[in-house]
mmCIF file of C-alpha atoms and ligand atoms in Angstrom:
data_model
loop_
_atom_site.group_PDB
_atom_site.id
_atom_site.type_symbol
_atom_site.label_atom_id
_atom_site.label_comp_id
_atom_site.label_asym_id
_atom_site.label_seq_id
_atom_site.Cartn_x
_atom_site.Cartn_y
_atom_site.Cartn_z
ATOM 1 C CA UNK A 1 49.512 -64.347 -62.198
ATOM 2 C CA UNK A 2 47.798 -64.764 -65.653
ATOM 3 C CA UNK A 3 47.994 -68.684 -67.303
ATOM 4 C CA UNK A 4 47.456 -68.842 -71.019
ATOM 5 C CA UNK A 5 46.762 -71.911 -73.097
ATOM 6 C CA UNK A 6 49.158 -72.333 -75.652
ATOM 7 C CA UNK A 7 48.135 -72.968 -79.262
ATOM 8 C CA UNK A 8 48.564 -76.842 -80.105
ATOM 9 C CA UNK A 9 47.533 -77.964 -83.475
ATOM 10 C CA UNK A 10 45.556 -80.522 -84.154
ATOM 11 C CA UNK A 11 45.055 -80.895 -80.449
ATOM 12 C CA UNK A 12 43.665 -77.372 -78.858
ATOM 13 C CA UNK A 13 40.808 -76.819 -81.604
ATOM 14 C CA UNK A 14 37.388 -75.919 -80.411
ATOM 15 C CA UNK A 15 36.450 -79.065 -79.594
ATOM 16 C CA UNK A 16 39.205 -79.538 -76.831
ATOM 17 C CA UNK A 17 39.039 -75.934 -75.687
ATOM 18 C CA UNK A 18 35.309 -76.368 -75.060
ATOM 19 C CA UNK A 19 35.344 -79.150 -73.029
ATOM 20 C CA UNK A 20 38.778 -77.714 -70.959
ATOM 21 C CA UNK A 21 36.926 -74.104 -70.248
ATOM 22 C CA UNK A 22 33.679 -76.216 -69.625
ATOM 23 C CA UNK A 23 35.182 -78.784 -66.880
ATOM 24 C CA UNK A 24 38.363 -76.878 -65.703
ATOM 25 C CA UNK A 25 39.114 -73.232 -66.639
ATOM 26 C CA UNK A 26 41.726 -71.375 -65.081
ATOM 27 C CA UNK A 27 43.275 -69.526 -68.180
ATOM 28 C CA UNK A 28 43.525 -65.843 -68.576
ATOM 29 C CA UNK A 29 43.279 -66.683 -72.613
ATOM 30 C CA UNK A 30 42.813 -69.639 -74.691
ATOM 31 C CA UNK A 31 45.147 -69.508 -77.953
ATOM 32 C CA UNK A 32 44.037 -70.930 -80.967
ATOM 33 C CA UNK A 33 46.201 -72.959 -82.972
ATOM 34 C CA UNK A 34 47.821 -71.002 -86.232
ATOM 35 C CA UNK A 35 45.859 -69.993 -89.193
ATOM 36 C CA UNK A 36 47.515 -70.251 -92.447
ATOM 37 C CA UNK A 37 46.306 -67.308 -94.900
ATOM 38 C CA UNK A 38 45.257 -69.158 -98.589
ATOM 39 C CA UNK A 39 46.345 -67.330 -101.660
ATOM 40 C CA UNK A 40 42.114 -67.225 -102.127
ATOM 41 C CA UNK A 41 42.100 -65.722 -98.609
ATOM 42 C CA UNK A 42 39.558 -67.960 -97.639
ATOM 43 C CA UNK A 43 39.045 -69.699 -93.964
ATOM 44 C CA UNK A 44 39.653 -73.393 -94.205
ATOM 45 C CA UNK A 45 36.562 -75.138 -93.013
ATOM 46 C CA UNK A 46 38.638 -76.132 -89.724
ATOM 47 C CA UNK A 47 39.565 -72.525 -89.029
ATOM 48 C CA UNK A 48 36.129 -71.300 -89.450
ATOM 49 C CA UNK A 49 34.801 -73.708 -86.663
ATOM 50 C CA UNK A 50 37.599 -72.792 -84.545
ATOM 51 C CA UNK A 51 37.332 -68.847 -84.417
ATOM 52 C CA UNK A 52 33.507 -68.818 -84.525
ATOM 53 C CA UNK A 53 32.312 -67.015 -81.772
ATOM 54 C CA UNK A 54 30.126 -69.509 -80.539
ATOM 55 C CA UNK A 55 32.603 -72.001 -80.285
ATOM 56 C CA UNK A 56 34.720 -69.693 -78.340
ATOM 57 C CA UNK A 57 31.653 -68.270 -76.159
ATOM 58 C CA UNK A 58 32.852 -66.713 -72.340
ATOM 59 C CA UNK A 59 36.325 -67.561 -73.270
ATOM 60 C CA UNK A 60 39.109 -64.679 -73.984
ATOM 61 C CA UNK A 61 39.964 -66.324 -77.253
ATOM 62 C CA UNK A 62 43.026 -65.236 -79.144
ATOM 63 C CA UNK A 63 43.294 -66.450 -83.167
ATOM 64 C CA UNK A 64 47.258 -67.084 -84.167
ATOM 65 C CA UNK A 65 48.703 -66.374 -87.978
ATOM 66 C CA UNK A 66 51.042 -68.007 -89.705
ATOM 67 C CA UNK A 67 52.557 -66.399 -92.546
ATOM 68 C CA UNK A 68 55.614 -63.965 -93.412
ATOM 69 C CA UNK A 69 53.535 -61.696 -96.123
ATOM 70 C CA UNK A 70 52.243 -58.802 -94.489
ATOM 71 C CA UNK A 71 49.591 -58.916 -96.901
ATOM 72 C CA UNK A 72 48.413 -61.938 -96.176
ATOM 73 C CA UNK A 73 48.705 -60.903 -92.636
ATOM 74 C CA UNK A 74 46.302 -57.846 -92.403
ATOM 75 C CA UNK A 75 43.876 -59.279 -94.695
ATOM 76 C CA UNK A 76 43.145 -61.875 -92.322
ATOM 77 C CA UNK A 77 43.679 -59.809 -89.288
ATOM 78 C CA UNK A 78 41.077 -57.546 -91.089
ATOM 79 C CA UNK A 79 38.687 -60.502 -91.423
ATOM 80 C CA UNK A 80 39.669 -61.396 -87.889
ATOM 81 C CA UNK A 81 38.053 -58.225 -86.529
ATOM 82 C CA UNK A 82 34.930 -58.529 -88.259
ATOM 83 C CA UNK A 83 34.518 -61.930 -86.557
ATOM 84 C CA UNK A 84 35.138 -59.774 -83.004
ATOM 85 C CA UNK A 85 38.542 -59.867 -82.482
ATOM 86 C CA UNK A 86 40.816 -57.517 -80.848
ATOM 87 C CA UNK A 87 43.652 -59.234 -80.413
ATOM 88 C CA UNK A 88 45.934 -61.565 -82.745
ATOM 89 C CA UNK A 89 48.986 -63.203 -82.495
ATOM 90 C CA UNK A 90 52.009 -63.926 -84.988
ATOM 91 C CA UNK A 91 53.670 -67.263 -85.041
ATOM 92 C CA UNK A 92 57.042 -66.843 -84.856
ATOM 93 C CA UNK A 93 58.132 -69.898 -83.369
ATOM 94 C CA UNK A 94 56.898 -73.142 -85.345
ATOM 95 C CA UNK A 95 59.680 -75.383 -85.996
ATOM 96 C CA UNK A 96 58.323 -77.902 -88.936
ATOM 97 C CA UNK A 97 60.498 -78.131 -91.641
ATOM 98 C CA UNK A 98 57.497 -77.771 -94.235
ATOM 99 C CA UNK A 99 57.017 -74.145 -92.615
ATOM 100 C CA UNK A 100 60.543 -73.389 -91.619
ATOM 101 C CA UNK A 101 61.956 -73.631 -95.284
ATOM 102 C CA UNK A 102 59.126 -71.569 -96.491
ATOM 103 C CA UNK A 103 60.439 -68.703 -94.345
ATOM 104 C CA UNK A 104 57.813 -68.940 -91.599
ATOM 105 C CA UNK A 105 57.653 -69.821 -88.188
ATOM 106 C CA UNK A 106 60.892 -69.954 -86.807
ATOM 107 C CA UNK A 107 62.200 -69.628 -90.165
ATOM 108 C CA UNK A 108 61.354 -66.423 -90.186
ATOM 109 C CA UNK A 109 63.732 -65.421 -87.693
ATOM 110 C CA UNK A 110 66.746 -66.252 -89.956
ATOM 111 C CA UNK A 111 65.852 -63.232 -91.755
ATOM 112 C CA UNK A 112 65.773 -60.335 -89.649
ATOM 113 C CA UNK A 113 65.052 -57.806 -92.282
ATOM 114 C CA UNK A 114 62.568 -59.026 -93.817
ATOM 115 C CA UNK A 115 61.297 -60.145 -90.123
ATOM 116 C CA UNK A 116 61.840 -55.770 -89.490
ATOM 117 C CA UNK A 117 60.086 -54.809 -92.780
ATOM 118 C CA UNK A 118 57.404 -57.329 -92.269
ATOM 119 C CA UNK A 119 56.596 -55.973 -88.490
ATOM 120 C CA UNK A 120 56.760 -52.063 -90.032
ATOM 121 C CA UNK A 121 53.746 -52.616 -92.043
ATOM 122 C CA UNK A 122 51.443 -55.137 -89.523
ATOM 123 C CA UNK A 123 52.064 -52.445 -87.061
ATOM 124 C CA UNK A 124 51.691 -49.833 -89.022
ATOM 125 C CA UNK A 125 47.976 -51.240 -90.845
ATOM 126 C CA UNK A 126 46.732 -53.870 -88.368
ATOM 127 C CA UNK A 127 43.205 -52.987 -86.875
ATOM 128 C CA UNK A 128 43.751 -55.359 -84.063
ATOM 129 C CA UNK A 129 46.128 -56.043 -81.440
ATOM 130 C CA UNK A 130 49.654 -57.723 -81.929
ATOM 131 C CA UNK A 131 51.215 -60.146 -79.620
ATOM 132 C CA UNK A 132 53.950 -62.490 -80.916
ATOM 133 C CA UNK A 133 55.101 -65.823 -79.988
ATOM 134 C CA UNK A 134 58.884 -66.110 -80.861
ATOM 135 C CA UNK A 135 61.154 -69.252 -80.471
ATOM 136 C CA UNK A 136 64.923 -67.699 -79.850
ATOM 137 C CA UNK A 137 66.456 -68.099 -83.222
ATOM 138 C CA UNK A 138 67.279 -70.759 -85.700
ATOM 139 C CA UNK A 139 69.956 -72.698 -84.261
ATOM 140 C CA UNK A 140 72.152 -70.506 -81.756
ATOM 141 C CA UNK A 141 70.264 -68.794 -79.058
ATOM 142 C CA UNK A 142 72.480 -65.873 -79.644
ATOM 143 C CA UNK A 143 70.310 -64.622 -82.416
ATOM 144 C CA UNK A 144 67.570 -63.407 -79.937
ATOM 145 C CA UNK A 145 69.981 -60.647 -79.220
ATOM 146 C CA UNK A 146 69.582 -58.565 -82.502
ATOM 147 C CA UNK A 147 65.489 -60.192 -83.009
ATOM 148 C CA UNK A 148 64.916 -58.421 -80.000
ATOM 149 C CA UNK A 149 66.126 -55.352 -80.655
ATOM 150 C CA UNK A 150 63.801 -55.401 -82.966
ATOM 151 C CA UNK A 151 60.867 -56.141 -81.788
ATOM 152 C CA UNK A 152 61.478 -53.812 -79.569
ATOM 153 C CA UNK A 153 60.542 -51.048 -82.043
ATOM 154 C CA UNK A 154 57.331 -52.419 -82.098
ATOM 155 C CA UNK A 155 54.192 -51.586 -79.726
ATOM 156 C CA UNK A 156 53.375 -55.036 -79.173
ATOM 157 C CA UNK A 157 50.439 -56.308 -76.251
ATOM 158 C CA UNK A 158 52.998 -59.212 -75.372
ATOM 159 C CA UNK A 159 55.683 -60.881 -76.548
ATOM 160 C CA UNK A 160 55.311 -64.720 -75.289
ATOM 161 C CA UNK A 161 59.230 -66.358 -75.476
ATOM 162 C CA UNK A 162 59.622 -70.311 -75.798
ATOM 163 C CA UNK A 163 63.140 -69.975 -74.556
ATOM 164 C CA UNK A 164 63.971 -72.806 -77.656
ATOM 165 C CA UNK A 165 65.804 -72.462 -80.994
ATOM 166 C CA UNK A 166 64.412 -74.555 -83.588
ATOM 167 C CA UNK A 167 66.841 -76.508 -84.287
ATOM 168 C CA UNK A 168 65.635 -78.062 -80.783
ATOM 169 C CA UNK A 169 62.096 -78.688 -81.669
ATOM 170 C CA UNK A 170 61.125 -80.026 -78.249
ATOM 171 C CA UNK A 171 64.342 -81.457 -77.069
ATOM 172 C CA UNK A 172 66.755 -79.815 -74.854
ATOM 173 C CA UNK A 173 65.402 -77.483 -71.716
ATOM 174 C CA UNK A 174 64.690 -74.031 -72.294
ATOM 175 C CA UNK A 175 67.461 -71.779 -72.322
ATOM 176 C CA UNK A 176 66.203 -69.887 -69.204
ATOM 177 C CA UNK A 177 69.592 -67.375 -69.555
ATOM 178 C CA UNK A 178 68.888 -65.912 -72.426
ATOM 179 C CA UNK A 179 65.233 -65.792 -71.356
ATOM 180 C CA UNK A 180 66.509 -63.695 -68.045
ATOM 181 C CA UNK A 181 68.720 -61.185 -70.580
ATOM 182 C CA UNK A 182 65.403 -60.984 -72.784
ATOM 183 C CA UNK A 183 63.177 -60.207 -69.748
ATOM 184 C CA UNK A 184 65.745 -57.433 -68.785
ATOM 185 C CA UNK A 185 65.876 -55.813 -72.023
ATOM 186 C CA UNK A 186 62.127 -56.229 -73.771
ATOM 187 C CA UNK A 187 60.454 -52.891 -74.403
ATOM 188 C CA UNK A 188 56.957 -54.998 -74.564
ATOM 189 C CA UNK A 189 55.333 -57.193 -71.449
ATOM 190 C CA UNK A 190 56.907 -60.803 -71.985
ATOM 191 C CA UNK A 191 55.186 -64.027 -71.308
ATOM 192 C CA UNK A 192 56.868 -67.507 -70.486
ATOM 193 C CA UNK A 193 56.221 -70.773 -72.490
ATOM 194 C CA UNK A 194 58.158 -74.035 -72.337
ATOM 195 C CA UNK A 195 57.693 -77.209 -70.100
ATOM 196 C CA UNK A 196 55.761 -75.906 -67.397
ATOM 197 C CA UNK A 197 54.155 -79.729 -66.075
ATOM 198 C CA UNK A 198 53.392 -79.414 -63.063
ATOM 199 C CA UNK A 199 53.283 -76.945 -59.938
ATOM 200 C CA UNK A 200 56.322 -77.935 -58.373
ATOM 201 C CA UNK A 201 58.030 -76.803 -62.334
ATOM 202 C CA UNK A 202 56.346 -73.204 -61.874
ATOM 203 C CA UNK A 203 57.667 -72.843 -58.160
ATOM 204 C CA UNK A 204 61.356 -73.146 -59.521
ATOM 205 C CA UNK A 205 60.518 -71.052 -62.317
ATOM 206 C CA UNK A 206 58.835 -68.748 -60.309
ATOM 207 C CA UNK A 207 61.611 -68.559 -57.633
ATOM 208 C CA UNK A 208 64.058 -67.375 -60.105
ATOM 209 C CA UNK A 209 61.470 -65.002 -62.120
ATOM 210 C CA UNK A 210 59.259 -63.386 -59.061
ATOM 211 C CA UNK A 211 58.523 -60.597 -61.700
ATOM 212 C CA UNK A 212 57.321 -62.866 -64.305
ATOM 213 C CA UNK A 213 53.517 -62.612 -64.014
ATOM 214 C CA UNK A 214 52.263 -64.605 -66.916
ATOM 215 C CA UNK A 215 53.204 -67.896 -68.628
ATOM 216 C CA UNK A 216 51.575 -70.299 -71.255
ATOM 217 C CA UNK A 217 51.108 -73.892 -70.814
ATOM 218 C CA UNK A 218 50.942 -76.428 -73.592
ATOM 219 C CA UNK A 219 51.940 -79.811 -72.862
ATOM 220 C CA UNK A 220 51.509 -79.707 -69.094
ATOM 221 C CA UNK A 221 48.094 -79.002 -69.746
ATOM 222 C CA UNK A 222 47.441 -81.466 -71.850
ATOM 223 C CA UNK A 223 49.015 -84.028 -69.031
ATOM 224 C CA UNK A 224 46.890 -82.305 -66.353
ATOM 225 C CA UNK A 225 44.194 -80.330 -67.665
ATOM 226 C CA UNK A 226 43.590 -79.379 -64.480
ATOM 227 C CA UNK A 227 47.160 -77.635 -63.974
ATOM 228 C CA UNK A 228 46.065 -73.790 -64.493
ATOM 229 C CA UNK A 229 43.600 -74.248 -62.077
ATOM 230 C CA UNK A 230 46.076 -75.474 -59.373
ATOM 231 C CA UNK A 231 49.029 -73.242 -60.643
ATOM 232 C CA UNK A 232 46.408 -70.624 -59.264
ATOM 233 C CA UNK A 233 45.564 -72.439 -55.755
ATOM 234 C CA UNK A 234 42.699 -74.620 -56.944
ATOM 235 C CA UNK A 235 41.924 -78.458 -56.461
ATOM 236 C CA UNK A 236 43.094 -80.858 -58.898
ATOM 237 C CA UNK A 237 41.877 -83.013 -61.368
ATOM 238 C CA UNK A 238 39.028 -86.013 -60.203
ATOM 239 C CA UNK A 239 37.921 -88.911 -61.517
ATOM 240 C CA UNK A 240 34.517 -87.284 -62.476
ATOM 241 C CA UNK A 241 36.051 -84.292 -63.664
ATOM 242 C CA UNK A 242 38.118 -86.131 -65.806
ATOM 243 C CA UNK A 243 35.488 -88.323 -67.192
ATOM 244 C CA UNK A 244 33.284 -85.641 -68.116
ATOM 245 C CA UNK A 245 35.782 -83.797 -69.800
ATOM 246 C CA UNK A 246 36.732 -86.897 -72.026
ATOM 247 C CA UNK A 247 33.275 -87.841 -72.643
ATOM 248 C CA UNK A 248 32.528 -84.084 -74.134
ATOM 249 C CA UNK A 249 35.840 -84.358 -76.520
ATOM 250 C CA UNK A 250 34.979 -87.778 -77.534
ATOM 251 C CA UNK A 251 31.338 -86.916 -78.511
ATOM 252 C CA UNK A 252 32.253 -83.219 -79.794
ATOM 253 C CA UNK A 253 34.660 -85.383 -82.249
ATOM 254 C CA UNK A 254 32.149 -88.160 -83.341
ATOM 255 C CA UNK A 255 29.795 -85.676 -84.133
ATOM 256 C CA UNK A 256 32.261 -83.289 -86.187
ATOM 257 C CA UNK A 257 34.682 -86.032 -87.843
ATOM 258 C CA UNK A 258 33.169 -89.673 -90.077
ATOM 259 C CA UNK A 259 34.720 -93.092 -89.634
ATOM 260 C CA UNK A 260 36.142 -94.561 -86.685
ATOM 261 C CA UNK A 261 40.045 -94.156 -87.641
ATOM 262 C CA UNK A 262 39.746 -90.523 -87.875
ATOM 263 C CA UNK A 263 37.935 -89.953 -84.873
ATOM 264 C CA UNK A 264 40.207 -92.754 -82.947
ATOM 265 C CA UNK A 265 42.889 -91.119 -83.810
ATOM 266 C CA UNK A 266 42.387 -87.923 -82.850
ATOM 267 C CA UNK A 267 41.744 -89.668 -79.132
ATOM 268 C CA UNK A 268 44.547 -91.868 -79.499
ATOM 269 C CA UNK A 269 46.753 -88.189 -79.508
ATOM 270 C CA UNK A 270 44.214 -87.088 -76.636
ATOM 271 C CA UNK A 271 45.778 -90.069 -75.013
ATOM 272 C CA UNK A 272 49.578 -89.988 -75.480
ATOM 273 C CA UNK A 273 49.561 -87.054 -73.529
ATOM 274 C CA UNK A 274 46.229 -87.994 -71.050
ATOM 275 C CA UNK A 275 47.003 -91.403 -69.808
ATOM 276 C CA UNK A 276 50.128 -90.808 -67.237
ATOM 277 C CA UNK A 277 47.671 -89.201 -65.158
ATOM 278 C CA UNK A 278 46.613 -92.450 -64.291
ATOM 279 C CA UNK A 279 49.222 -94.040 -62.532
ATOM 280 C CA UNK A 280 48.667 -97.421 -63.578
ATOM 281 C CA UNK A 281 47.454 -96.751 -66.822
ATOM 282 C CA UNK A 282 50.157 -98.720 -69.273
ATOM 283 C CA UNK A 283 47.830 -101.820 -70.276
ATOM 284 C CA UNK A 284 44.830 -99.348 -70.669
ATOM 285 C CA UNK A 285 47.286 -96.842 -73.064
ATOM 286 C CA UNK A 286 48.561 -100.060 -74.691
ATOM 287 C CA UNK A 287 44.793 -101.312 -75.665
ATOM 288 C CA UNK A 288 43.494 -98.034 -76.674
ATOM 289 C CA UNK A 289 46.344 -98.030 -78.909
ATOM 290 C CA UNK A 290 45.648 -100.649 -80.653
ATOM 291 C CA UNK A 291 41.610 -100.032 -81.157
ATOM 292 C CA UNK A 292 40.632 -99.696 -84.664
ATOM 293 C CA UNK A 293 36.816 -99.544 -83.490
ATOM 294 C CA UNK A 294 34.965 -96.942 -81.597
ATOM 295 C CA UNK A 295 32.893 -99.424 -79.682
ATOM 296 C CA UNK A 296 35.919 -101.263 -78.256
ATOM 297 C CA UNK A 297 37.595 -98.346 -77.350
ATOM 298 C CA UNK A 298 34.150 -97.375 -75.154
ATOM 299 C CA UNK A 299 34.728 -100.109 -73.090
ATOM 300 C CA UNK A 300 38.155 -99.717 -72.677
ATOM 301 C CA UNK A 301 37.736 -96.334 -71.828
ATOM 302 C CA UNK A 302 35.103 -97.730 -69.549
ATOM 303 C CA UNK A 303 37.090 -100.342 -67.791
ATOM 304 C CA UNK A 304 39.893 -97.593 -66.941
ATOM 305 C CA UNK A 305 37.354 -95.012 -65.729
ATOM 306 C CA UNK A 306 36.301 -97.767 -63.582
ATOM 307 C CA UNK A 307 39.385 -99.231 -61.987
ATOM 308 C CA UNK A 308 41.571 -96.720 -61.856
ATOM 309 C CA UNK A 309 42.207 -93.270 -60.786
ATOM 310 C CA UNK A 310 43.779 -90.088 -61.222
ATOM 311 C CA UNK A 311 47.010 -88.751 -59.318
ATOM 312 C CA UNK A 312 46.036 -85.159 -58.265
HETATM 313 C C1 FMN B 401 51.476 -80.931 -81.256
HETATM 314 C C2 FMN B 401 51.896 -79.496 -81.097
HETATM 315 C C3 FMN B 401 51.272 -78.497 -81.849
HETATM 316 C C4 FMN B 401 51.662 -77.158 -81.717
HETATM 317 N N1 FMN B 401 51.008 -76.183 -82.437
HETATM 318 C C5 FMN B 401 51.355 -74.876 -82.275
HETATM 319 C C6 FMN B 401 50.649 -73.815 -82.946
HETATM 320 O O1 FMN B 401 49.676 -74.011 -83.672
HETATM 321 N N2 FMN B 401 51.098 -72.547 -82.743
HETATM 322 C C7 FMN B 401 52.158 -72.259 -81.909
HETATM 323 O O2 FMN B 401 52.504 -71.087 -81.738
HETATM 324 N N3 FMN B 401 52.807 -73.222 -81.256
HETATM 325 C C8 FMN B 401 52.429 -74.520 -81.404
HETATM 326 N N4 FMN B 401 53.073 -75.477 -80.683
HETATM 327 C C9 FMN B 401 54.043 -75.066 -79.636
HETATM 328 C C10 FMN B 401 53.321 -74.849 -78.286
HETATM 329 O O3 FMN B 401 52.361 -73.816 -78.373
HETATM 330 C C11 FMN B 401 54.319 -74.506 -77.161
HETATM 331 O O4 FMN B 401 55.025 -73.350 -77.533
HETATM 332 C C12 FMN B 401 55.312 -75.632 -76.905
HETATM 333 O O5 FMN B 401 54.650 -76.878 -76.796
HETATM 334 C C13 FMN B 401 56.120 -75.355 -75.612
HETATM 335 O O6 FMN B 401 55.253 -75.195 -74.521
HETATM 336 P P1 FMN B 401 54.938 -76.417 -73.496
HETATM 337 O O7 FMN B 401 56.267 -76.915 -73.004
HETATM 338 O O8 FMN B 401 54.096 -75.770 -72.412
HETATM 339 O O9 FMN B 401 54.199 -77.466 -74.264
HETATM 340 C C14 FMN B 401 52.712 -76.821 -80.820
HETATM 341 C C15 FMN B 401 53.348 -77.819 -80.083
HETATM 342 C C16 FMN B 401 52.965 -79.142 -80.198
HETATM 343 C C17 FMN B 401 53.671 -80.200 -79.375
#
């Protein structure tokens, strides 16, 4: 079974996929959250860092694109390669409304033939690989029927389904029907996404897809970011582990961000998702919430390393 990282922005940048390769592993390939072409087809500063192959050194790093102009597409895809890429995937799933209306994302699978004229010249010009990641349609999950059809005139490496329309953003469960009628009828290897949190989730997903051999994890992993690791037999997550893994995030973000808001914030998100892993961490969650300084939130972080410990 192959376990991919799904792309999470804001959250899965280098600094995060460092420090989760470094102190758990366990994915086949580490997706990198969407890069938005420029009209100056320029790298933002933050998309640079995060496709730099140091950054991404031992792991199988895969760079995402967001963006429904071809052009815009195989220029960076062409840039892509030069940076020693082989592989790149198109987001076809993101669900903001400041994407959506611009016709990408999700969006762009409201408009199947531009979606069809679109893929005829990526896959016609790209130097790299194409996998996609597709949501199932706007707002009925009916659409998938004809967006499948066409991507399956397409040679692509995989075709990763989040079984959601995105009209659900996150709500709702994954349609796992029209997942089983796309699994019958893609031409191209398909991957599953969509809340995979724990090991007993992939056993039920697994006992109705046995032929299903490779999913992506987002969410779960940030839970439990030692889930691929158990999803493939390993030990889970200890209090060490743990530790070590926050300490690297926290000190890969005060060295790369200024002022104590930003970089609290980012570890406030870190957080949201972190803290259930410690059963009784509510008071802890509560008082990092409300630190404005780095210093207090060092001790906190302290104090809960201290009393409490992980459920795995
Ligand atoms: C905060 C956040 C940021 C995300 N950023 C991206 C992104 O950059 N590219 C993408 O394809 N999907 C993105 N997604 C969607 C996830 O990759 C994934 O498809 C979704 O969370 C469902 O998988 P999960 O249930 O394992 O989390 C994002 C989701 C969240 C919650």
């Amino acid at each position: 079974m192959k376990i991919y990282l799904a792309p999470l922005e804001g959250i899965t940048g280098f600094i995060y996929r460092r420090a989760l390769f470094e102190c758990f592993g366990g994915f086949d390939k580490y997706f990198i959250p969407f890069i938005r072409p420029n009209q100056k087809g320029h790298f933002s500063s933050r998309e640079k860092k995060d496709i730099s192959p140091e950054n991404n050194a031992g792991m199988y790093a895969v760079p995402q694109i967001l963006t429904n102009s071809a052009e815009d597409f195989l220029r960076t895809a062409a840039k892509l390669k030069t940076y020693g890429y082989g592989e790149v995937n198109l987001n076809l799933g993101c669900p903001s409304r400041t994407v959506v209306t611009k016709g990408r994302g999700a969006g762009f699978l409201a408009k199947p033939e531009e979606l069809e004229r679109f893929l005829d010249e990526i896959f016609e010009k790209c130097p790299l690989e194409i996998s996609v990641k597709t949501r199932l349609g706007m707002e009925d999950p009916g659409q998938f029927e004809k967006i499948l059809a066409i991507y399956n005139r397409f040679p692509m490496k995989e075709l990763i389904i989040h079984p959601r329309v995105q009209k659900d953003f996150y709500k709702n469960t994954p349609n796992l029907d029209v997942f089983e009628q796309a699994l019958q009828e893609s031409s191209s290897p398909v991957c599953y996404n969509g809340d995979i949190f724990t090991t007993a989730d992939y056993e039920k997903f697994a006992a109705r897809f046995p032929e299903v051999e490779c999913i992506m994890t987002g969410r779960g992993t940030l839970a439990d970011p030692a889930l691929a690791r158990k999803l493939k037999g390993g030990k889970g997550a200890d209090k060490a582990e743990l530790k070590k893994f926050h300490d690297r995030i926290y000190a890969g973000y005060c060295e790369e961000m200024s002022g104590d808001r930003t970089i609290l914030y980012k570890m406030k998100e870190l957080w949201f998702y972190l803290a259930p892993i410690f059963p009784d961490s509510r008071k802890y969650a509560k008082k990092i919430r409300k630190c404005e300084k780095c210093r207090v939130y060092e001790e906190v972080v302290e104090e809960l390393f201290r009393n409490e410990s992980p459920a795995c």
